Amino acid sequence: MIAAPDVVALTREDDHGERSGEGPAAHFPFPPENPWSKTATAKFEKDFILISEFSEQVGPQPLLTIPDNARGNFDLNYFSLRIMSVDYQASFVGHPPGTSYPKLNFVEDSKVVLGDSKEGAFAYVHHLTLYDLEARGFVRPFCVAYISTDENKIMQQFQELSGDFSKASECLKTGNRKAFANELEKKLKDLEYTRNVLHQETEIQKKSNDKGYYSSVAIEKANELANVEKCIIEHQDLLMQIRNYSYKKTRDGDYFSYEPENDLDPSDSGLEQLQLCEKVSFSDRKSYIPKFTKAKSAKCFEKKLKTLEELCDSYFFNRTLEQLRRVEKFFRGDVCYLMTSQIEKSLLQQQQTTSFLFEDPLLFTGEGKTEKEQHSEKPQSGFHINPKVLNHSCLSTESTGFESFKSCVESVAIKLDQQISVESYHETMADTIPSKNHLGTSDYLELEGKEKGSISSGESIEVLGTEKSCSPLTLLSKSESQTNSQSHHPEFVRRKFVRARRTNSEDSIEVLSTTEPLLPEDLKPVYPTAIHEEEPPSDHKEIRLSRGLVQPDTNLNHTDEFGNISFENRTITLSGLYEPVDPSCCIGKESPNFTKSVPTFITEEYNDGVVNVPPQRSKTIGQIFHSDCLEQVDGGGLYNAADQVFFPCEKEYNDLPDNEETNQIQVDEYMDNMSSISASLYSDRTPSPAIPINPSLRHSGKFKKNSGKNSLWFIRQYSFAQQAIFSLLSGRTLVVVGEQEGKVKKLINALSIFVPSNGKDADPVKQWITSPLHVTELQTWKLIGLQRIASPLGTSMLHSLNRYSRYISILDCDNKTLRCPQYKGQLITRMADHRTQIKRGSTYYMHVHNMLTQLCSQAFLYTFCHHLHLPIDERESEESVTYRRINFLKHHLGLMNDDRKIVQYFAELIKTYYLHEPPKGSNPILRFNYVPTVVFKI
Amino acid sequence: MLRWLLGTRDVQEPVEKSLVLCLGDDQPHNPYTELQILKAHSDIVRFMVWIDDIRFASAGDDGVVFLWNVQTGERLHELRGHLRPITGIAVIPSTYHLQSESCHLLTASSDRTVIIWDLDTGSQIHLLAEFQSSVKCLMVIERLGVWLSGADKICVWNYHAELLCETSCFKDADVSLMIELPKNNIAAAIRKELIIFNLVTSESHTWEIAEMRRLSSHEDDIRAIITINDDTFATGSHVGELIIWDSLDWTVKAFESQFWNTGPQPDKPAEIKISRTPYQHETSIHHLSSDTENIFAAVGTGIYVYNLQTKIVIASQQLAHDSRVLHTAKLPNNQLISCSVDGSVRLWELQELPPAEPAASGIFSMWGIGRPNKQDQMAKRKVNGSMFKTLELTGDLIGHSGALQMFLYSKDHGIVTCSTDQLIILWKDGERESQLRSKALFQKIEQDV
């Protein structure tokens, strides 16, 4: 753990500590409001995403925001005007000189950052143009903006924002092209129908007219007919343009950075869709009844404009919204948090070998997965993790996945075009389109069948059902289409190969799973095997586990598709923890727990002998809460309830007599009380879901916070804390013996952050056992809570402790004694200083984690230094290697005495982890030392 | 420690503190700092046998044989076939006589069957069920390519499980132990008696087994029998008689008894006599081992080192363990291992006595044997002062919660112990293992690169 959400808070607390130590002038610098609020004038609290449109009827107008109610008092209309006005896109429309047909402009999106100092808002603005047959010039300008009060954030995250928004925009535009093409087709059909009707009418006119001259009606009809003909040609041209563009896009290697494999995908699904288009488009065609339209120019202007959803096909629209929601979630929080979490991730990626020791299991297993994605040979784990969670900066997997999908969709139409044009060459223009299509594709199918073997038709039918956009048109010349279709054959063959890989190799499943969010539901059945493997039905637990792992990083997690209710229950506090994005939440971060503890904590405090809370003190706290509630009402809802809890306390500090020392003491005491109250509560409520029974929850934010708090309490209350921690870090099992489960569990919780994991699934922490210890358990469990019972069973339990006393350290929580080897070193003194100035659990957790990470890297260095373990040449004796090893530990790593044992133990863990030893199914190895033990008392 | 644990609570004190040697947790000379538990058996594990350098088999009362890799602790095979506890186990080494090059394993069970297993495939090759009573011991004579089963009679079989010959039935008891003697002779222990058989093979490939002699020197059941060298073997009995035999003419070379009852030595502290464990009077010789010069006898709770040349006990620990010692072995580096019903393994070092000190003093006194009178002994001791040694406790291995049945030792892989608590534990030299892992690590890195 390198970065932390409350790094800011840490520095601040330090400041506080120093200042209050400096002189009597020091006071508690808790400002009444968020000191990191960038602009006082900002009228909104959280960043949000705004989609707005430059409507040809009413001008710039906001369409929607993500999240829905995020705007606060912010004037969206005004801001829409601002952001729309900077669109420099030359959306030129109309008849360019030299052409007689309207021409579509395919412009790239523009990306602008703009600020409005008056509003205190800064925005990343992404402009895009969508096509609408009924709009002026066929275009509708839109923009998607990320609005924040922090200019720095937008500037520093520009690349990420741009990447994410481009993807969202691509999604919109893809849907739009599809919808636009559909619209054009319908329009064409209308026009053809109109033409037929008009034609018939003209014929009737002609027949009825035997006078030899044309009536004005007839002339009008003829004109109309001509107009319609022109319209048809215009629309056909438009359709061709849009399809050609899509086609070009999919084939354009520069625009899409496809991996070769993905590059084949377009043809892949293209073929399948070809097969199916035949049927679906057929039925589709039938369902549409052409109507008679008045001949009008394509540039017509209609009153009612389509909504964004209509413009983009609701499927794609919802996809985009989903994507944007993820983006919004991802960019929540302070920029420094975003940056540090990004740095953390990139750094963690570099320590895959050691991260199993203390890091969140998700991170290293997940990273392993991304690595596997790249090197496709290895089998994959069953985790479903959006790659975004893992490495935001390298989004290639997701984006290619998405684009390949999109290209699938778009390439269909192209193929059809070609084929149909081949067929239609022999047929009369008067034939209806559906029949042409039918014949054409079936022939085409035969051809392909010969070329490349059978393709399961069941699959293709399913896909077909989804793809409504494939509609045949005959616009290409024969020769062109022939060459095209020929040139595709090799690709088809290759595609077949790729397809085989898909179903067989697990690697391709991997790719699928990443693209999954962007795959349309209906397309999924194309890869039945793949998807089946993705969701092994029996692995429900594992999935939940992975979710549990994902959850701590809620902020970073774009995949929000976990609707598991039981899961929600467990981690609901987490989201509450991360919900407030403004840095003020750092202050109040501990408070949700605190708030919850209000109803019970007074009784708790008396029951729990460990916590020495003066009664009047707690009353004050109670009063604080009372006043707090009142304040909250007045507070205008700017801060959430959690934040509120702290402010009264701060105020109380300010009210205290200006005696520096008492202040200090009381703050300490207060903080201590705070932590111990919540901690004892936390641990005494046995069925509390917060108790991390599930190993995956060991790394949840709540867990960190609580155990950090408990650890702080532990190192302050127990003078032998360092000895106990040394036992854990050097791999000696620590048994906490006690009568009361709550007390034992609290200690276990406090100590659990020091337990290195062995990289196996088994959790090294066992909270509570009531049966005698067995030697087999010492191998897997490194921290055990043991019940002391005054009964024969209890005696036998203690006898077993006695027997294995060589392998374990025993912390007696009733008598407050510890029996363990004596620690001589400096490392843990720094790690667990009972006079530490750190006052908050999560900060302390970070402090410990920081030191542990450092230790891990030392252990890594030690493990992988070749000459430390093996002789440089054959003549070298074992002793000199040993000497070198000790020398390295002492002088290079600066480790004295027992500190060496810690690093050596870590090194052994790293070795076994790296070597996958012992093999699956056999017991882990128990390492121990024959060292004398000492009894410590408080 | 226990009292500390129990705190102020009233719990009855454990049994009176015995004078058994006790070593603290500080054991700098104990190299075994890694253990791995192999859990597969569902009943007492009684037998373990090496198959090759890295494989061993374990068998016990659950009737199942497991094959293990001693390096990784991996379970290689599970041989199921016996319905009752296994009573005997022996390995037929891979030989060129056999078509297959894999090792075969013989197991006898109290369900009156013997099964021959192929150890590479883990499959059953032969099942012999024509026994009248359960086979108690199995012995392979590699030289002759035969194996023998001892039950109510001794049967001789070849590797293909064909019966070659057999003795007549013994009336009162079954064969409990067998060893091979020179000149195709076999010594079999049947209760108190030692019977020598001769195995004759003729040119027509017929085999005969003939009884040569009955030796009835022991006064109680024979519990242990070992070959010491080409012309010596030894037997130990339930009442603690140790007889050294000549292998060729089957005469008694030496008869020793009452290791335990030589009477109080003049220099022996009195308190030893006062506080004795309940097992102290047990005198049964449970196990014998030898390094050609000395015999190491596990007698009751003690270990005795008997020198063959001088025919005296040169070193001993009368209270080596809290309970009966079931197995001992001498390691190449002058170390002795013993395991006991008390669930612990102890490591001893055979050390020269410092010449300045009186030969026997303190708790670790050395015990002479009873025969020669005190003065003789003292005189002898003066003469051969350097001959006497002490057994110094250098370490103990605690892990099992039940009686330790036996152990296997390998220079490369440490000690393997099996116990009544159904576990097998591998004890390894932590330093060495760490080195090996480092080596493997760098090998793997090279491969990966």
Short mmCIF file of N, CA and C in Angstrom, two decimals, chain A residues 732 737 739 774-776 779 788 790 795 798-799 801-807 810 812 814-815 817-819 863-870 878 881-882 885 908 910-912 914-920 922-933 935 937, chain B residues 1-2 4-9 11-12 14 23-28 30-39 71-75 342-344 395-402 421 423 425 427-428 430-431 433-442 444-446 448:
data_model
loop_
_atom_site.label_atom_id
_atom_site.label_comp_id
_atom_site.label_asym_id
_atom_site.label_seq_id
_atom_site.Cartn_x
_atom_site.Cartn_y
_atom_site.Cartn_z
N ARG A 732 6.25 -16.92 13.88
CA ARG A 732 5.90 -17.74 15.03
C ARG A 732 4.42 -17.52 15.33
N VAL A 737 -4.98 -16.09 24.26
CA VAL A 737 -5.85 -16.88 25.12
C VAL A 737 -6.68 -15.94 25.98
N GLU A 739 -10.78 -15.49 28.14
CA GLU A 739 -12.09 -16.03 28.45
C GLU A 739 -13.17 -15.40 27.59
N HIS A 774 -3.82 -28.13 17.75
CA HIS A 774 -3.13 -29.28 17.20
C HIS A 774 -1.97 -28.79 16.37
N VAL A 775 -0.99 -29.64 16.24
CA VAL A 775 0.21 -29.17 15.56
C VAL A 775 -0.05 -28.85 14.09
N THR A 776 -1.03 -29.55 13.51
CA THR A 776 -1.33 -29.27 12.10
C THR A 776 -1.86 -27.85 11.92
N GLN A 779 0.56 -24.86 11.36
CA GLN A 779 1.15 -24.61 10.05
C GLN A 779 0.37 -23.58 9.26
N ARG A 788 -10.27 -19.75 26.78
CA ARG A 788 -9.82 -20.36 28.03
C ARG A 788 -11.06 -20.81 28.79
N ALA A 790 -12.47 -23.04 32.16
CA ALA A 790 -12.11 -23.70 33.41
C ALA A 790 -12.82 -25.04 33.46
N THR A 795 -8.24 -27.58 30.51
CA THR A 795 -6.93 -28.02 30.96
C THR A 795 -6.18 -28.71 29.85
N LEU A 798 -4.83 -26.26 27.57
CA LEU A 798 -3.62 -25.60 28.05
C LEU A 798 -2.44 -26.55 28.00
N HIS A 799 -2.72 -27.83 28.21
CA HIS A 799 -1.63 -28.79 28.08
C HIS A 799 -1.11 -28.82 26.66
N LEU A 801 -1.15 -26.36 24.64
CA LEU A 801 -0.36 -25.14 24.49
C LEU A 801 1.03 -25.35 25.08
N ASN A 802 1.03 -26.01 26.21
CA ASN A 802 2.29 -26.26 26.87
C ASN A 802 3.18 -27.14 26.01
N ARG A 803 2.57 -28.13 25.41
CA ARG A 803 3.35 -29.06 24.62
C ARG A 803 3.98 -28.36 23.42
N TYR A 804 3.20 -27.51 22.78
CA TYR A 804 3.72 -26.86 21.57
C TYR A 804 4.31 -25.49 21.89
N SER A 805 4.62 -25.26 23.14
CA SER A 805 5.08 -23.93 23.52
C SER A 805 6.31 -23.51 22.73
N ARG A 806 7.02 -24.46 22.20
CA ARG A 806 8.21 -24.15 21.43
C ARG A 806 7.85 -23.44 20.12
N TYR A 807 6.68 -23.71 19.62
CA TYR A 807 6.31 -23.17 18.31
C TYR A 807 5.43 -21.94 18.40
N ILE A 810 2.41 -16.99 23.35
CA ILE A 810 1.08 -17.00 23.97
C ILE A 810 0.81 -15.66 24.63
N ASP A 812 -1.74 -13.92 26.91
CA ASP A 812 -2.86 -14.17 27.82
C ASP A 812 -3.58 -12.85 28.04
N ASP A 814 -6.30 -12.24 29.66
CA ASP A 814 -6.92 -12.03 30.96
C ASP A 814 -5.89 -11.54 31.98
N ASN A 815 -4.72 -12.15 31.94
CA ASN A 815 -3.69 -11.74 32.89
C ASN A 815 -2.73 -10.73 32.30
N THR A 817 -0.37 -11.07 30.03
CA THR A 817 1.01 -11.52 29.96
C THR A 817 1.27 -12.06 28.57
N LEU A 818 2.52 -12.09 28.23
CA LEU A 818 2.91 -12.61 26.92
C LEU A 818 4.13 -13.46 27.10
N ARG A 819 4.09 -14.64 26.53
CA ARG A 819 5.26 -15.49 26.57
C ARG A 819 5.75 -15.66 25.15
N THR A 863 16.08 -12.23 -1.31
CA THR A 863 15.75 -13.54 -1.89
C THR A 863 16.37 -13.72 -3.26
N PHE A 864 16.34 -12.66 -4.03
CA PHE A 864 16.71 -12.84 -5.44
C PHE A 864 18.13 -12.40 -5.74
N CYS A 865 18.94 -12.16 -4.71
CA CYS A 865 20.35 -11.90 -4.95
C CYS A 865 21.05 -13.25 -5.06
N HIS A 866 21.50 -13.55 -6.22
CA HIS A 866 22.04 -14.88 -6.49
C HIS A 866 23.20 -15.21 -5.57
N HIS A 867 24.14 -14.29 -5.47
CA HIS A 867 25.37 -14.63 -4.76
C HIS A 867 25.18 -14.70 -3.26
N LEU A 868 24.03 -14.30 -2.78
CA LEU A 868 23.81 -14.40 -1.34
C LEU A 868 23.46 -15.82 -0.92
N HIS A 869 23.04 -16.58 -1.89
CA HIS A 869 22.58 -17.93 -1.53
C HIS A 869 23.40 -19.02 -2.19
N LEU A 870 24.02 -18.69 -3.27
CA LEU A 870 24.79 -19.71 -3.97
C LEU A 870 26.22 -19.21 -4.12
N GLU A 878 30.81 -22.98 1.78
CA GLU A 878 29.48 -22.64 2.28
C GLU A 878 29.56 -21.51 3.30
N VAL A 881 29.65 -18.03 1.85
CA VAL A 881 28.33 -17.59 1.37
C VAL A 881 27.47 -17.14 2.54
N THR A 882 27.52 -17.93 3.59
CA THR A 882 26.76 -17.56 4.78
C THR A 882 27.22 -16.21 5.31
N ARG A 885 25.95 -13.50 3.23
CA ARG A 885 24.52 -13.30 3.43
C ARG A 885 24.27 -12.44 4.67
N GLU A 908 11.77 -16.70 2.95
CA GLU A 908 11.34 -18.09 2.81
C GLU A 908 9.93 -18.16 2.23
N ILE A 910 8.56 -15.97 0.31
CA ILE A 910 8.62 -15.60 -1.11
C ILE A 910 9.10 -16.78 -1.93
N LYS A 911 10.10 -17.46 -1.40
CA LYS A 911 10.63 -18.62 -2.14
C LYS A 911 9.56 -19.67 -2.35
N THR A 912 8.90 -20.03 -1.25
CA THR A 912 7.90 -21.09 -1.40
C THR A 912 6.77 -20.64 -2.31
N TYR A 914 7.01 -18.54 -4.76
CA TYR A 914 7.49 -18.50 -6.13
C TYR A 914 7.61 -19.91 -6.70
N LEU A 915 8.00 -20.82 -5.86
CA LEU A 915 8.21 -22.19 -6.34
C LEU A 915 6.93 -23.02 -6.27
N HIS A 916 5.88 -22.42 -5.78
CA HIS A 916 4.62 -23.15 -5.58
C HIS A 916 4.84 -24.38 -4.72
N GLU A 917 5.55 -24.19 -3.64
CA GLU A 917 5.82 -25.30 -2.75
C GLU A 917 5.05 -25.12 -1.46
N PRO A 918 4.72 -26.12 -0.76
CA PRO A 918 4.71 -27.49 -1.25
C PRO A 918 3.56 -27.69 -2.22
N PRO A 919 3.63 -28.74 -3.01
CA PRO A 919 2.60 -28.91 -4.04
C PRO A 919 1.20 -28.98 -3.45
N LYS A 920 0.27 -28.72 -4.29
CA LYS A 920 -1.13 -28.67 -3.85
C LYS A 920 -1.53 -29.93 -3.13
N SER A 922 -0.69 -30.94 -0.17
CA SER A 922 0.09 -31.27 1.00
C SER A 922 0.14 -30.07 1.94
N ASN A 923 0.49 -30.39 3.13
CA ASN A 923 0.47 -29.37 4.16
C ASN A 923 1.60 -28.37 3.97
N PRO A 924 1.38 -27.16 4.41
CA PRO A 924 2.50 -26.21 4.37
C PRO A 924 3.57 -26.59 5.38
N ILE A 925 4.70 -25.97 5.21
CA ILE A 925 5.82 -26.28 6.08
C ILE A 925 5.80 -25.33 7.27
N LEU A 926 6.08 -25.87 8.42
CA LEU A 926 6.17 -25.03 9.62
C LEU A 926 7.64 -24.81 9.93
N ARG A 927 8.01 -23.55 9.94
CA ARG A 927 9.40 -23.23 10.29
C ARG A 927 9.43 -22.67 11.70
N PHE A 928 10.47 -23.00 12.41
CA PHE A 928 10.55 -22.52 13.78
C PHE A 928 12.00 -22.42 14.18
N ASN A 929 12.21 -21.86 15.32
CA ASN A 929 13.56 -21.74 15.85
C ASN A 929 13.55 -22.27 17.27
N TYR A 930 14.71 -22.79 17.67
CA TYR A 930 14.82 -23.21 19.06
C TYR A 930 15.39 -22.04 19.84
N VAL A 931 14.49 -21.21 20.30
CA VAL A 931 14.94 -20.06 21.07
C VAL A 931 14.20 -20.03 22.39
N PRO A 932 14.86 -19.57 23.42
CA PRO A 932 14.19 -19.50 24.72
C PRO A 932 13.12 -18.42 24.72
N THR A 933 12.13 -18.63 25.54
CA THR A 933 11.05 -17.64 25.61
C THR A 933 11.08 -16.95 26.98
N VAL A 935 8.68 -14.41 29.68
CA VAL A 935 7.33 -13.96 29.99
C VAL A 935 7.35 -12.46 30.24
N LYS A 937 5.14 -9.02 31.27
CA LYS A 937 3.91 -8.59 31.95
C LYS A 937 3.79 -7.08 31.78
N MET B 1 5.96 -23.16 33.08
CA MET B 1 5.23 -22.76 31.87
C MET B 1 3.75 -23.05 32.02
N LEU B 2 3.48 -24.28 32.39
CA LEU B 2 2.08 -24.66 32.51
C LEU B 2 1.42 -23.87 33.63
N TRP B 4 2.27 -21.09 34.67
CA TRP B 4 2.11 -19.71 34.20
C TRP B 4 0.84 -19.58 33.37
N LEU B 5 0.67 -20.61 32.55
CA LEU B 5 -0.50 -20.58 31.67
C LEU B 5 -1.78 -20.65 32.46
N LEU B 6 -1.75 -21.54 33.43
CA LEU B 6 -2.98 -21.77 34.15
C LEU B 6 -3.34 -20.58 35.02
N GLY B 7 -2.35 -19.76 35.25
CA GLY B 7 -2.61 -18.58 36.03
C GLY B 7 -2.92 -18.95 37.47
N THR B 8 -3.89 -18.28 38.05
CA THR B 8 -4.18 -18.51 39.45
C THR B 8 -5.23 -19.58 39.63
N ARG B 9 -5.70 -20.07 38.53
CA ARG B 9 -6.76 -21.06 38.60
C ARG B 9 -6.29 -22.35 39.28
N VAL B 11 -5.83 -25.89 39.33
CA VAL B 11 -5.80 -27.08 38.50
C VAL B 11 -4.82 -28.02 39.16
N GLN B 12 -5.19 -29.30 39.16
CA GLN B 12 -4.30 -30.23 39.84
C GLN B 12 -2.96 -30.27 39.13
N PRO B 14 0.36 -31.48 37.47
CA PRO B 14 0.66 -32.67 36.67
C PRO B 14 1.48 -33.66 37.49
N LEU B 23 15.33 -30.59 28.31
CA LEU B 23 16.09 -29.59 27.58
C LEU B 23 15.16 -28.42 27.34
N GLY B 24 15.68 -27.25 27.47
CA GLY B 24 14.85 -26.07 27.23
C GLY B 24 14.60 -25.88 25.75
N ASP B 25 14.06 -24.73 25.42
CA ASP B 25 13.79 -24.44 24.02
C ASP B 25 15.02 -23.93 23.29
N ASP B 26 16.07 -23.70 24.04
CA ASP B 26 17.27 -23.19 23.41
C ASP B 26 18.14 -24.37 23.00
N GLN B 27 18.09 -24.72 21.74
CA GLN B 27 18.80 -25.90 21.28
C GLN B 27 19.66 -25.54 20.07
N PRO B 28 20.77 -24.93 20.30
CA PRO B 28 21.57 -24.45 19.16
C PRO B 28 22.07 -25.57 18.26
N ASN B 30 20.45 -28.28 17.46
CA ASN B 30 19.37 -29.03 16.84
C ASN B 30 19.09 -28.42 15.47
N PRO B 31 19.40 -29.14 14.42
CA PRO B 31 19.26 -28.53 13.10
C PRO B 31 17.84 -28.61 12.54
N TYR B 32 17.00 -29.35 13.19
CA TYR B 32 15.69 -29.61 12.58
C TYR B 32 14.74 -28.46 12.89
N THR B 33 14.73 -27.47 12.03
CA THR B 33 13.91 -26.28 12.29
C THR B 33 12.78 -26.15 11.28
N GLU B 34 12.47 -27.24 10.65
CA GLU B 34 11.32 -27.21 9.75
C GLU B 34 10.56 -28.49 9.90
N LEU B 35 9.28 -28.39 9.93
CA LEU B 35 8.53 -29.65 9.95
C LEU B 35 7.37 -29.57 8.99
N GLN B 36 7.05 -30.72 8.48
CA GLN B 36 5.90 -30.81 7.59
C GLN B 36 5.08 -32.00 8.02
N ILE B 37 3.82 -31.80 8.11
CA ILE B 37 2.96 -32.87 8.60
C ILE B 37 2.28 -33.56 7.42
N LEU B 38 2.35 -34.86 7.42
CA LEU B 38 1.67 -35.63 6.38
C LEU B 38 0.49 -36.32 7.03
N LYS B 39 -0.65 -35.93 6.60
CA LYS B 39 -1.84 -36.47 7.25
C LYS B 39 -2.63 -37.23 6.22
N GLN B 71 10.81 -35.39 -0.15
CA GLN B 71 11.31 -34.05 -0.44
C GLN B 71 10.19 -33.01 -0.32
N THR B 72 9.09 -33.31 -0.95
CA THR B 72 8.03 -32.31 -1.02
C THR B 72 6.88 -32.62 -0.07
N GLY B 73 6.86 -33.83 0.47
CA GLY B 73 5.73 -34.18 1.30
C GLY B 73 4.51 -34.57 0.50
N GLU B 74 4.72 -34.78 -0.77
CA GLU B 74 3.61 -35.10 -1.66
C GLU B 74 3.18 -36.55 -1.46
N ARG B 75 1.90 -36.78 -1.53
CA ARG B 75 1.42 -38.15 -1.45
C ARG B 75 1.40 -38.71 -2.86
N ASP B 342 6.26 -41.38 24.75
CA ASP B 342 5.87 -40.05 25.22
C ASP B 342 5.69 -39.05 24.07
N GLY B 343 5.90 -39.48 22.85
CA GLY B 343 5.60 -38.62 21.70
C GLY B 343 6.72 -37.72 21.29
N SER B 344 7.90 -37.92 21.84
CA SER B 344 8.99 -37.04 21.43
C SER B 344 10.15 -37.84 20.86
N GLY B 395 19.01 -32.23 21.57
CA GLY B 395 17.77 -31.62 21.06
C GLY B 395 16.61 -32.58 21.17
N ASP B 396 15.42 -32.06 21.09
CA ASP B 396 14.26 -32.94 21.03
C ASP B 396 13.27 -32.38 20.01
N LEU B 397 12.53 -33.28 19.45
CA LEU B 397 11.55 -32.89 18.44
C LEU B 397 10.17 -33.18 19.01
N ILE B 398 9.41 -32.13 19.16
CA ILE B 398 8.08 -32.31 19.73
C ILE B 398 7.05 -31.92 18.68
N GLY B 399 6.14 -32.77 18.46
CA GLY B 399 5.13 -32.47 17.46
C GLY B 399 3.98 -33.45 17.56
N HIS B 400 4.35 -34.70 17.76
CA HIS B 400 3.30 -35.71 17.83
C HIS B 400 2.57 -35.63 19.16
N SER B 401 1.35 -36.04 19.11
CA SER B 401 0.59 -36.06 20.35
C SER B 401 0.33 -37.49 20.80
N GLY B 402 0.93 -38.44 20.13
CA GLY B 402 0.77 -39.82 20.53
C GLY B 402 2.10 -40.53 20.51
N ASP B 421 -0.81 -40.95 16.77
CA ASP B 421 -1.78 -39.88 16.49
C ASP B 421 -2.09 -39.78 14.99
N LEU B 423 -0.36 -39.33 12.46
CA LEU B 423 0.39 -38.38 11.63
C LEU B 423 1.77 -38.93 11.31
N ILE B 425 5.40 -37.03 10.43
CA ILE B 425 6.01 -35.70 10.39
C ILE B 425 7.40 -35.80 9.77
N TRP B 427 10.85 -34.02 9.55
CA TRP B 427 11.66 -33.02 10.25
C TRP B 427 12.85 -32.73 9.37
N LYS B 428 13.00 -31.47 9.05
CA LYS B 428 14.07 -31.14 8.12
C LYS B 428 14.99 -30.07 8.67
N GLY B 430 16.30 -26.81 8.56
CA GLY B 430 15.77 -25.57 7.99
C GLY B 430 16.78 -24.83 7.14
N GLU B 431 17.99 -24.77 7.60
CA GLU B 431 19.03 -24.06 6.85
C GLU B 431 19.22 -24.70 5.49
N GLU B 433 17.22 -26.69 3.89
CA GLU B 433 16.03 -26.55 3.04
C GLU B 433 15.99 -25.16 2.41
N SER B 434 16.37 -24.20 3.19
CA SER B 434 16.38 -22.84 2.68
C SER B 434 17.36 -22.73 1.51
N GLN B 435 18.50 -23.34 1.68
CA GLN B 435 19.49 -23.35 0.61
C GLN B 435 18.93 -24.03 -0.64
N LEU B 436 18.31 -25.17 -0.40
CA LEU B 436 17.76 -25.92 -1.54
C LEU B 436 16.71 -25.10 -2.26
N ARG B 437 15.92 -24.42 -1.49
CA ARG B 437 14.88 -23.61 -2.11
C ARG B 437 15.50 -22.49 -2.94
N SER B 438 16.54 -21.89 -2.39
CA SER B 438 17.20 -20.84 -3.14
C SER B 438 17.73 -21.39 -4.47
N LYS B 439 18.30 -22.55 -4.37
CA LYS B 439 18.83 -23.17 -5.59
C LYS B 439 17.70 -23.39 -6.59
N ALA B 440 16.64 -23.96 -6.09
CA ALA B 440 15.49 -24.22 -6.97
C ALA B 440 14.95 -22.92 -7.55
N LEU B 441 14.98 -21.90 -6.73
CA LEU B 441 14.46 -20.60 -7.16
C LEU B 441 15.25 -20.09 -8.35
N PHE B 442 16.57 -20.14 -8.23
CA PHE B 442 17.37 -19.60 -9.32
C PHE B 442 17.29 -20.49 -10.55
N LYS B 444 14.62 -22.02 -11.39
CA LYS B 444 13.34 -21.70 -12.01
C LYS B 444 13.41 -20.37 -12.76
N ILE B 445 14.13 -19.43 -12.17
CA ILE B 445 14.26 -18.15 -12.85
C ILE B 445 14.95 -18.35 -14.19
N GLU B 446 15.98 -19.18 -14.18
CA GLU B 446 16.69 -19.42 -15.44
C GLU B 446 15.75 -20.05 -16.47
N ASP B 448 12.51 -19.79 -16.55
CA ASP B 448 11.48 -18.83 -16.95
C ASP B 448 12.03 -17.83 -17.95
#
